[in-house]
């Protein structure tokens, strides 16, 4: 995990607005910005790089940002950006859509398309505040043409998966001390699950989608469901099928089409990977092996030991001992 913080107060007042533009160009995307507060601009941003994704918390005086075709040709990180406002209203014009989003709403766009973003607050001289997530487009397993149906519009951030993603981002942005460098890739992996799961959930409700896209969206939503419930020892293919209102046979066919293993084997593999990660974590050295096993859905220690040794050719005890020695 890499953390970077910028505060406008670190530079002279006359240089702050230009410095903020340079910060946006370097850390987000190149944009043209305008503001009625250029003379004494105030802004703050904190960026957490979590593996392939990053989370950005920012606060700034009202402004307008324009992503032009020229700037896209000059530099395009090819990411999806998703944001949630905690103070202020954002008015956007992107890909032919005019949208207004307020506190608690989610908004997402594609950095490869031009657009105009205006952020304002009702109180004079108050800062707009927002949290943003940037995800490489190549790591989102949904067709771009299907994503385009939702990008540029207001997305629900106060219910369902939207609320789960919003809450995770909000808590992550508010945490300034307890996140350790080793946590970065783990937190990034969670966001790489939640982001496409939100779009998969919303797309699945779109009856105009092609059957293949709807199946892919459902498969992704099921995979996200599995990862969120790995700790539950009763997580079985039958329970998963019932939770998604599909037959067990359809669940197995879906996995055969969109995964390289069976449902049960994928659950076991994920649980073993999570357990192996925890066994190697120095911060969890005081937690008994059977406690870690139980946490990841293995209530019987002998079953866990047998599965772990079959997967990694080493016992959990020996693996932990070696991993902790290597971390010293």
mmCIF file of C-alpha atoms in Angstrom:
data_model
loop_
_atom_site.group_PDB
_atom_site.id
_atom_site.type_symbol
_atom_site.label_atom_id
_atom_site.label_comp_id
_atom_site.label_asym_id
_atom_site.label_seq_id
_atom_site.Cartn_x
_atom_site.Cartn_y
_atom_site.Cartn_z
ATOM 1 C CA UNK A 1 0.000 0.000 0.000
ATOM 2 C CA UNK A 2 1.212 3.486 -0.905
ATOM 3 C CA UNK A 3 -0.318 6.580 0.693
ATOM 4 C CA UNK A 4 0.063 10.062 -0.759
ATOM 5 C CA UNK A 5 -1.339 13.257 0.760
ATOM 6 C CA UNK A 6 -1.604 16.738 -0.760
ATOM 7 C CA UNK A 7 -2.717 19.905 1.034
ATOM 8 C CA UNK A 8 -3.007 23.256 -0.698
ATOM 9 C CA UNK A 9 -1.706 24.979 2.410
ATOM 10 C CA UNK A 10 1.721 23.511 1.663
ATOM 11 C CA UNK A 11 2.246 26.026 -1.163
ATOM 12 C CA UNK A 12 1.779 29.831 -1.411
ATOM 13 C CA UNK A 13 -1.807 31.000 -2.046
ATOM 14 C CA UNK A 14 -1.018 32.325 -5.528
ATOM 15 C CA UNK A 15 0.257 28.910 -6.638
ATOM 16 C CA UNK A 16 -2.412 26.678 -5.126
ATOM 17 C CA UNK A 17 -4.880 26.480 -7.993
ATOM 18 C CA UNK A 18 -2.244 25.603 -10.581
ATOM 19 C CA UNK A 19 -0.670 23.127 -8.188
ATOM 20 C CA UNK A 20 -4.067 21.468 -7.694
ATOM 21 C CA UNK A 21 -4.478 21.139 -11.473
ATOM 22 C CA UNK A 22 -1.062 19.495 -11.653
ATOM 23 C CA UNK A 23 -2.028 17.121 -8.841
ATOM 24 C CA UNK A 24 -5.196 16.065 -10.678
ATOM 25 C CA UNK A 25 -3.246 15.513 -13.892
ATOM 26 C CA UNK A 26 -0.620 13.411 -12.112
ATOM 27 C CA UNK A 27 -2.844 11.369 -9.820
ATOM 28 C CA UNK A 28 -6.253 11.175 -11.540
ATOM 29 C CA UNK A 29 -6.430 12.204 -15.220
ATOM 30 C CA UNK A 30 -5.444 15.331 -17.148
ATOM 31 C CA UNK A 31 -8.300 17.845 -17.004
ATOM 32 C CA UNK A 32 -8.913 21.525 -17.567
ATOM 33 C CA UNK A 33 -10.260 23.132 -14.390
ATOM 34 C CA UNK A 34 -11.975 26.432 -13.644
ATOM 35 C CA UNK A 35 -13.098 27.995 -10.387
ATOM 36 C CA UNK A 36 -14.348 31.295 -9.011
ATOM 37 C CA UNK A 37 -11.939 30.768 -6.108
ATOM 38 C CA UNK A 38 -8.616 30.677 -7.945
ATOM 39 C CA UNK A 39 -7.171 33.556 -5.941
ATOM 40 C CA UNK A 40 -7.223 31.670 -2.660
ATOM 41 C CA UNK A 41 -7.936 28.098 -3.610
ATOM 42 C CA UNK A 42 -8.137 25.409 -0.947
ATOM 43 C CA UNK A 43 -7.959 21.674 -1.534
ATOM 44 C CA UNK A 44 -6.908 18.382 0.041
ATOM 45 C CA UNK A 45 -6.489 14.866 -1.249
ATOM 46 C CA UNK A 46 -5.342 11.533 0.131
ATOM 47 C CA UNK A 47 -4.676 8.634 -2.190
ATOM 48 C CA UNK A 48 -4.350 5.016 -1.119
ATOM 49 C CA UNK A 49 -2.836 2.758 -3.756
ATOM 50 C CA UNK A 50 -4.195 -0.716 -3.071
ATOM 51 C CA UNK A 51 -2.589 -2.948 -5.626
ATOM 52 C CA UNK A 52 -4.245 -2.409 -9.001
ATOM 53 C CA UNK A 53 -6.835 0.049 -7.679
ATOM 54 C CA UNK A 54 -6.671 3.268 -5.736
ATOM 55 C CA UNK A 55 -9.026 5.141 -3.414
ATOM 56 C CA UNK A 56 -8.931 8.924 -3.361
ATOM 57 C CA UNK A 57 -10.432 11.143 -0.670
ATOM 58 C CA UNK A 58 -10.615 14.806 -1.645
ATOM 59 C CA UNK A 59 -12.027 18.132 -0.484
ATOM 60 C CA UNK A 60 -11.881 21.334 -2.518
ATOM 61 C CA UNK A 61 -13.617 24.618 -3.229
ATOM 62 C CA UNK A 62 -16.254 24.466 -6.012
ATOM 63 C CA UNK A 63 -14.847 23.995 -9.499
ATOM 64 C CA UNK A 64 -15.521 22.712 -12.984
ATOM 65 C CA UNK A 65 -13.352 19.992 -14.530
ATOM 66 C CA UNK A 66 -13.394 19.218 -18.250
ATOM 67 C CA UNK A 67 -11.932 16.077 -19.769
ATOM 68 C CA UNK A 68 -11.464 16.872 -23.456
ATOM 69 C CA UNK A 69 -10.769 14.609 -26.437
ATOM 70 C CA UNK A 70 -7.366 16.268 -26.806
ATOM 71 C CA UNK A 71 -6.417 15.441 -23.224
ATOM 72 C CA UNK A 72 -7.614 11.868 -23.686
ATOM 73 C CA UNK A 73 -5.381 11.486 -26.733
ATOM 74 C CA UNK A 74 -2.446 12.826 -24.726
ATOM 75 C CA UNK A 75 -3.002 10.547 -21.713
ATOM 76 C CA UNK A 76 -5.561 7.897 -20.868
ATOM 77 C CA UNK A 77 -5.068 5.465 -17.958
ATOM 78 C CA UNK A 78 -8.078 3.459 -19.252
ATOM 79 C CA UNK A 79 -9.870 3.254 -15.927
ATOM 80 C CA UNK A 80 -13.383 3.331 -14.623
ATOM 81 C CA UNK A 81 -13.828 5.977 -11.931
ATOM 82 C CA UNK A 82 -16.576 5.729 -9.349
ATOM 83 C CA UNK A 83 -17.289 8.496 -6.835
ATOM 84 C CA UNK A 84 -19.547 9.191 -3.879
ATOM 85 C CA UNK A 85 -20.105 12.693 -2.502
ATOM 86 C CA UNK A 86 -20.238 13.368 1.225
ATOM 87 C CA UNK A 87 -20.797 17.097 0.716
ATOM 88 C CA UNK A 88 -21.915 18.944 -2.364
ATOM 89 C CA UNK A 89 -23.743 18.366 -5.635
ATOM 90 C CA UNK A 90 -22.118 17.219 -8.870
ATOM 91 C CA UNK A 91 -23.533 18.092 -12.281
ATOM 92 C CA UNK A 92 -22.093 16.122 -15.162
ATOM 93 C CA UNK A 93 -22.321 15.976 -18.907
ATOM 94 C CA UNK A 94 -20.776 12.744 -20.145
ATOM 95 C CA UNK A 95 -21.402 10.519 -23.164
ATOM 96 C CA UNK A 96 -24.642 12.360 -23.985
ATOM 97 C CA UNK A 97 -26.022 12.141 -20.437
ATOM 98 C CA UNK A 98 -26.803 15.086 -18.188
ATOM 99 C CA UNK A 99 -26.845 13.936 -14.553
ATOM 100 C CA UNK A 100 -27.128 15.481 -11.104
ATOM 101 C CA UNK A 101 -25.872 13.494 -8.117
ATOM 102 C CA UNK A 102 -26.024 14.436 -4.457
ATOM 103 C CA UNK A 103 -24.785 13.155 -1.137
ATOM 104 C CA UNK A 104 -24.890 9.351 -0.997
ATOM 105 C CA UNK A 105 -25.306 8.825 -4.749
ATOM 106 C CA UNK A 106 -22.775 6.890 -6.778
ATOM 107 C CA UNK A 107 -21.497 8.060 -10.144
ATOM 108 C CA UNK A 108 -19.143 6.278 -12.542
ATOM 109 C CA UNK A 109 -17.496 7.170 -15.830
ATOM 110 C CA UNK A 110 -14.888 5.945 -18.294
ATOM 111 C CA UNK A 111 -11.661 7.978 -18.540
ATOM 112 C CA UNK A 112 -11.547 7.245 -22.290
ATOM 113 C CA UNK A 113 -14.581 9.462 -22.974
ATOM 114 C CA UNK A 114 -14.740 13.279 -22.729
ATOM 115 C CA UNK A 115 -16.990 14.944 -20.192
ATOM 116 C CA UNK A 116 -17.659 17.956 -17.975
ATOM 117 C CA UNK A 117 -17.920 17.717 -14.187
ATOM 118 C CA UNK A 118 -19.102 20.642 -12.044
ATOM 119 C CA UNK A 119 -18.999 20.348 -8.265
ATOM 120 C CA UNK A 120 -20.600 22.911 -5.967
ATOM 121 C CA UNK A 121 -21.846 23.353 -2.404
ATOM 122 C CA UNK A 122 -24.630 25.614 -1.171
ATOM 123 C CA UNK A 123 -22.607 27.214 1.626
ATOM 124 C CA UNK A 124 -20.259 30.002 0.544
ATOM 125 C CA UNK A 125 -16.553 29.185 0.773
ATOM 126 C CA UNK A 126 -17.334 25.591 1.823
ATOM 127 C CA UNK A 127 -15.429 22.614 0.477
ATOM 128 C CA UNK A 128 -16.995 19.887 -1.633
ATOM 129 C CA UNK A 129 -15.997 16.465 -0.331
ATOM 130 C CA UNK A 130 -15.943 13.142 -2.150
ATOM 131 C CA UNK A 131 -14.378 9.699 -2.204
ATOM 132 C CA UNK A 132 -13.421 8.069 -5.492
ATOM 133 C CA UNK A 133 -12.382 4.611 -6.643
ATOM 134 C CA UNK A 134 -10.301 3.980 -9.772
ATOM 135 C CA UNK A 135 -10.342 0.509 -11.360
ATOM 136 C CA UNK A 136 -8.497 -0.602 -14.526
ATOM 137 C CA UNK A 137 -11.052 -1.364 -17.221
ATOM 138 C CA UNK A 138 -9.143 -4.496 -18.169
ATOM 139 C CA UNK A 139 -9.878 -5.969 -14.719
ATOM 140 C CA UNK A 140 -13.665 -5.598 -14.963
ATOM 141 C CA UNK A 141 -15.079 -8.844 -16.427
ATOM 142 C CA UNK A 142 -18.105 -7.244 -18.093
ATOM 143 C CA UNK A 143 -18.445 -6.104 -21.744
ATOM 144 C CA UNK A 144 -17.700 -2.406 -22.234
ATOM 145 C CA UNK A 145 -20.896 -1.944 -24.225
ATOM 146 C CA UNK A 146 -22.899 -3.252 -21.272
ATOM 147 C CA UNK A 147 -21.071 -0.999 -18.817
ATOM 148 C CA UNK A 148 -21.941 1.975 -21.031
ATOM 149 C CA UNK A 149 -25.611 1.493 -20.147
ATOM 150 C CA UNK A 150 -24.880 2.573 -16.567
ATOM 151 C CA UNK A 151 -21.890 4.886 -16.832
ATOM 152 C CA UNK A 152 -22.665 8.586 -16.649
ATOM 153 C CA UNK A 153 -25.903 8.107 -14.721
ATOM 154 C CA UNK A 154 -26.848 8.201 -11.061
ATOM 155 C CA UNK A 155 -26.298 4.841 -9.360
ATOM 156 C CA UNK A 156 -27.901 3.747 -6.069
ATOM 157 C CA UNK A 157 -25.470 4.115 -3.203
ATOM 158 C CA UNK A 158 -27.789 3.655 -0.244
ATOM 159 C CA UNK A 159 -29.107 0.146 -0.760
ATOM 160 C CA UNK A 160 -27.929 -3.325 -1.698
ATOM 161 C CA UNK A 161 -24.459 -3.764 -3.159
ATOM 162 C CA UNK A 162 -24.235 -0.004 -3.734
ATOM 163 C CA UNK A 163 -24.544 0.589 0.007
ATOM 164 C CA UNK A 164 -21.975 -2.147 0.691
ATOM 165 C CA UNK A 165 -19.484 -0.552 -1.693
ATOM 166 C CA UNK A 166 -20.205 2.987 -0.432
ATOM 167 C CA UNK A 167 -19.789 1.949 3.183
ATOM 168 C CA UNK A 168 -16.531 0.173 2.470
ATOM 169 C CA UNK A 169 -15.109 3.196 0.622
ATOM 170 C CA UNK A 170 -16.272 5.618 3.301
ATOM 171 C CA UNK A 171 -14.735 3.617 6.132
ATOM 172 C CA UNK A 172 -11.540 3.112 4.172
ATOM 173 C CA UNK A 173 -11.185 6.823 3.458
ATOM 174 C CA UNK A 174 -11.824 7.724 7.105
ATOM 175 C CA UNK A 175 -9.214 5.282 8.451
ATOM 176 C CA UNK A 176 -5.944 7.156 8.804
ATOM 177 C CA UNK A 177 -3.894 4.897 11.012
ATOM 178 C CA UNK A 178 -4.799 1.241 11.359
ATOM 179 C CA UNK A 179 -4.218 0.127 7.745
ATOM 180 C CA UNK A 180 -0.855 -1.576 7.309
ATOM 181 C CA UNK A 181 1.114 -1.803 4.038
ATOM 182 C CA UNK A 182 0.409 -5.547 3.808
ATOM 183 C CA UNK A 183 -3.337 -4.805 3.905
ATOM 184 C CA UNK A 184 -3.234 -2.923 0.598
ATOM 185 C CA UNK A 185 -3.528 -5.824 -1.875
ATOM 186 C CA UNK A 186 -6.216 -7.481 0.294
ATOM 187 C CA UNK A 187 -8.332 -4.333 0.405
ATOM 188 C CA UNK A 188 -7.803 -3.833 -3.315
ATOM 189 C CA UNK A 189 -9.008 -7.365 -3.990
ATOM 190 C CA UNK A 190 -12.231 -6.646 -2.075
ATOM 191 C CA UNK A 191 -12.860 -3.554 -4.194
ATOM 192 C CA UNK A 192 -12.108 -5.488 -7.381
ATOM 193 C CA UNK A 193 -14.949 -7.810 -6.346
ATOM 194 C CA UNK A 194 -17.433 -5.181 -5.184
ATOM 195 C CA UNK A 195 -17.092 -2.792 -8.139
ATOM 196 C CA UNK A 196 -18.066 -5.257 -10.896
ATOM 197 C CA UNK A 197 -20.573 -6.934 -8.562
ATOM 198 C CA UNK A 198 -22.492 -3.645 -8.346
ATOM 199 C CA UNK A 199 -22.663 -3.338 -12.115
ATOM 200 C CA UNK A 200 -23.453 -7.020 -12.552
ATOM 201 C CA UNK A 201 -26.371 -6.659 -10.142
ATOM 202 C CA UNK A 202 -27.734 -3.598 -11.954
ATOM 203 C CA UNK A 203 -27.188 -5.065 -15.413
ATOM 204 C CA UNK A 204 -28.899 -8.329 -14.558
ATOM 205 C CA UNK A 205 -32.125 -6.382 -14.039
ATOM 206 C CA UNK A 206 -31.903 -5.003 -17.591
ATOM 207 C CA UNK A 207 -34.205 -7.163 -19.711
ATOM 208 C CA UNK A 208 -32.777 -5.707 -22.956
ATOM 209 C CA UNK A 209 -29.350 -7.231 -22.386
ATOM 210 C CA UNK A 210 -28.146 -10.103 -24.494
ATOM 211 C CA UNK A 211 -28.492 -13.484 -22.733
ATOM 212 C CA UNK A 212 -24.710 -13.978 -22.635
ATOM 213 C CA UNK A 213 -24.209 -10.664 -20.834
ATOM 214 C CA UNK A 214 -26.980 -11.425 -18.364
ATOM 215 C CA UNK A 215 -25.411 -14.819 -17.623
ATOM 216 C CA UNK A 216 -21.986 -13.237 -17.150
ATOM 217 C CA UNK A 217 -23.466 -10.634 -14.798
ATOM 218 C CA UNK A 218 -25.209 -13.333 -12.779
ATOM 219 C CA UNK A 219 -22.030 -15.434 -12.622
ATOM 220 C CA UNK A 220 -20.077 -12.449 -11.342
ATOM 221 C CA UNK A 221 -22.719 -11.643 -8.735
ATOM 222 C CA UNK A 222 -22.667 -15.264 -7.536
ATOM 223 C CA UNK A 223 -18.873 -15.221 -7.293
ATOM 224 C CA UNK A 224 -19.041 -12.037 -5.227
ATOM 225 C CA UNK A 225 -21.697 -13.617 -2.991
ATOM 226 C CA UNK A 226 -19.470 -16.644 -2.426
ATOM 227 C CA UNK A 227 -16.478 -14.504 -1.455
ATOM 228 C CA UNK A 228 -18.586 -12.529 1.023
ATOM 229 C CA UNK A 229 -19.862 -15.718 2.702
ATOM 230 C CA UNK A 230 -16.742 -17.894 2.757
ATOM 231 C CA UNK A 231 -16.809 -17.890 6.568
ATOM 232 C CA UNK A 232 -20.187 -19.647 6.604
ATOM 233 C CA UNK A 233 -19.732 -23.444 6.895
ATOM 234 C CA UNK A 234 -23.227 -23.859 5.423
ATOM 235 C CA UNK A 235 -22.189 -22.200 2.159
ATOM 236 C CA UNK A 236 -23.013 -25.002 -0.259
ATOM 237 C CA UNK A 237 -23.974 -25.065 -3.943
ATOM 238 C CA UNK A 238 -27.596 -25.689 -2.919
ATOM 239 C CA UNK A 239 -27.599 -22.679 -0.577
ATOM 240 C CA UNK A 240 -26.043 -20.489 -3.255
ATOM 241 C CA UNK A 241 -28.603 -21.565 -5.845
ATOM 242 C CA UNK A 242 -31.465 -20.885 -3.427
ATOM 243 C CA UNK A 243 -30.092 -17.429 -2.543
ATOM 244 C CA UNK A 244 -30.104 -16.494 -6.230
ATOM 245 C CA UNK A 245 -33.444 -18.131 -7.063
ATOM 246 C CA UNK A 246 -31.991 -20.526 -9.616
ATOM 247 C CA UNK A 247 -31.857 -24.311 -9.801
ATOM 248 C CA UNK A 248 -28.820 -26.251 -8.665
ATOM 249 C CA UNK A 249 -28.329 -27.645 -12.148
ATOM 250 C CA UNK A 250 -28.381 -24.136 -13.656
ATOM 251 C CA UNK A 251 -25.778 -23.006 -11.124
ATOM 252 C CA UNK A 252 -23.473 -25.832 -12.174
ATOM 253 C CA UNK A 253 -23.992 -25.035 -15.876
ATOM 254 C CA UNK A 254 -23.272 -21.381 -15.202
ATOM 255 C CA UNK A 255 -19.980 -22.252 -13.523
ATOM 256 C CA UNK A 256 -19.022 -24.604 -16.336
ATOM 257 C CA UNK A 257 -19.471 -21.715 -18.774
ATOM 258 C CA UNK A 258 -17.788 -18.924 -16.785
ATOM 259 C CA UNK A 259 -15.271 -20.628 -14.514
ATOM 260 C CA UNK A 260 -12.600 -23.293 -14.830
ATOM 261 C CA UNK A 261 -13.709 -25.383 -11.864
ATOM 262 C CA UNK A 262 -16.802 -26.605 -10.039
ATOM 263 C CA UNK A 263 -18.691 -24.528 -7.476
ATOM 264 C CA UNK A 264 -17.587 -26.660 -4.526
ATOM 265 C CA UNK A 265 -13.966 -26.778 -5.677
ATOM 266 C CA UNK A 266 -13.859 -22.983 -6.094
ATOM 267 C CA UNK A 267 -15.257 -22.456 -2.597
ATOM 268 C CA UNK A 268 -12.662 -24.844 -1.141
ATOM 269 C CA UNK A 269 -9.845 -23.168 -3.091
ATOM 270 C CA UNK A 270 -10.827 -19.680 -1.921
ATOM 271 C CA UNK A 271 -11.144 -20.804 1.692
ATOM 272 C CA UNK A 272 -7.720 -22.448 1.621
ATOM 273 C CA UNK A 273 -6.163 -19.336 0.053
ATOM 274 C CA UNK A 274 -7.668 -17.086 2.749
ATOM 275 C CA UNK A 275 -6.535 -19.468 5.493
ATOM 276 C CA UNK A 276 -3.022 -19.691 4.060
ATOM 277 C CA UNK A 277 -2.829 -15.883 3.935
ATOM 278 C CA UNK A 278 -3.849 -15.627 7.594
ATOM 279 C CA UNK A 279 -1.397 -18.327 8.669
ATOM 280 C CA UNK A 280 1.418 -16.258 7.173
ATOM 281 C CA UNK A 281 0.285 -13.004 8.816
ATOM 282 C CA UNK A 282 2.542 -12.071 11.783
ATOM 283 C CA UNK A 283 -0.307 -10.061 13.292
ATOM 284 C CA UNK A 284 -2.318 -13.297 13.660
ATOM 285 C CA UNK A 285 0.433 -15.456 15.162
ATOM 286 C CA UNK A 286 -1.498 -15.646 18.468
ATOM 287 C CA UNK A 287 -4.623 -17.036 16.766
ATOM 288 C CA UNK A 288 -4.790 -20.824 16.911
ATOM 289 C CA UNK A 289 -4.706 -22.721 13.627
ATOM 290 C CA UNK A 290 -8.121 -24.230 14.291
ATOM 291 C CA UNK A 291 -9.442 -20.687 14.892
ATOM 292 C CA UNK A 292 -8.252 -19.577 11.466
ATOM 293 C CA UNK A 293 -9.644 -22.730 9.897
ATOM 294 C CA UNK A 294 -13.035 -22.175 11.517
ATOM 295 C CA UNK A 295 -13.040 -18.546 10.404
ATOM 296 C CA UNK A 296 -12.823 -19.692 6.779
ATOM 297 C CA UNK A 297 -15.478 -22.349 6.867
ATOM 298 C CA UNK A 298 -13.554 -25.386 8.149
ATOM 299 C CA UNK A 299 -15.205 -26.238 11.503
ATOM 300 C CA UNK A 300 -13.386 -29.606 11.755
ATOM 301 C CA UNK A 301 -9.595 -29.205 12.230
ATOM 302 C CA UNK A 302 -8.839 -32.607 10.729
ATOM 303 C CA UNK A 303 -10.743 -31.718 7.544
ATOM 304 C CA UNK A 304 -8.786 -28.476 7.244
ATOM 305 C CA UNK A 305 -5.412 -30.157 7.784
ATOM 306 C CA UNK A 306 -6.209 -32.805 5.192
ATOM 307 C CA UNK A 307 -7.390 -30.285 2.578
ATOM 308 C CA UNK A 308 -4.469 -27.907 3.243
ATOM 309 C CA UNK A 309 -1.865 -30.648 2.887
ATOM 310 C CA UNK A 310 -3.484 -31.940 -0.290
ATOM 311 C CA UNK A 311 -3.436 -28.447 -1.798
ATOM 312 C CA UNK A 312 0.017 -27.250 -0.693
ATOM 313 C CA UNK A 313 1.957 -30.429 0.178
ATOM 314 C CA UNK A 314 2.685 -29.159 3.686
ATOM 315 C CA UNK A 315 0.797 -29.155 6.986
ATOM 316 C CA UNK A 316 -0.767 -25.905 8.223
ATOM 317 C CA UNK A 317 1.527 -25.939 11.265
ATOM 318 C CA UNK A 318 4.702 -26.329 9.220
ATOM 319 C CA UNK A 319 3.572 -23.739 6.692
ATOM 320 C CA UNK A 320 2.869 -21.170 9.411
ATOM 321 C CA UNK A 321 6.199 -21.836 11.094
ATOM 322 C CA UNK A 322 8.123 -21.352 7.828
ATOM 323 C CA UNK A 323 6.108 -18.284 6.752
ATOM 324 C CA UNK A 324 6.617 -16.524 10.079
ATOM 325 C CA UNK A 325 10.356 -17.268 10.015
ATOM 326 C CA UNK A 326 10.583 -15.745 6.538
ATOM 327 C CA UNK A 327 8.804 -12.598 7.722
ATOM 328 C CA UNK A 328 11.358 -11.841 10.426
#
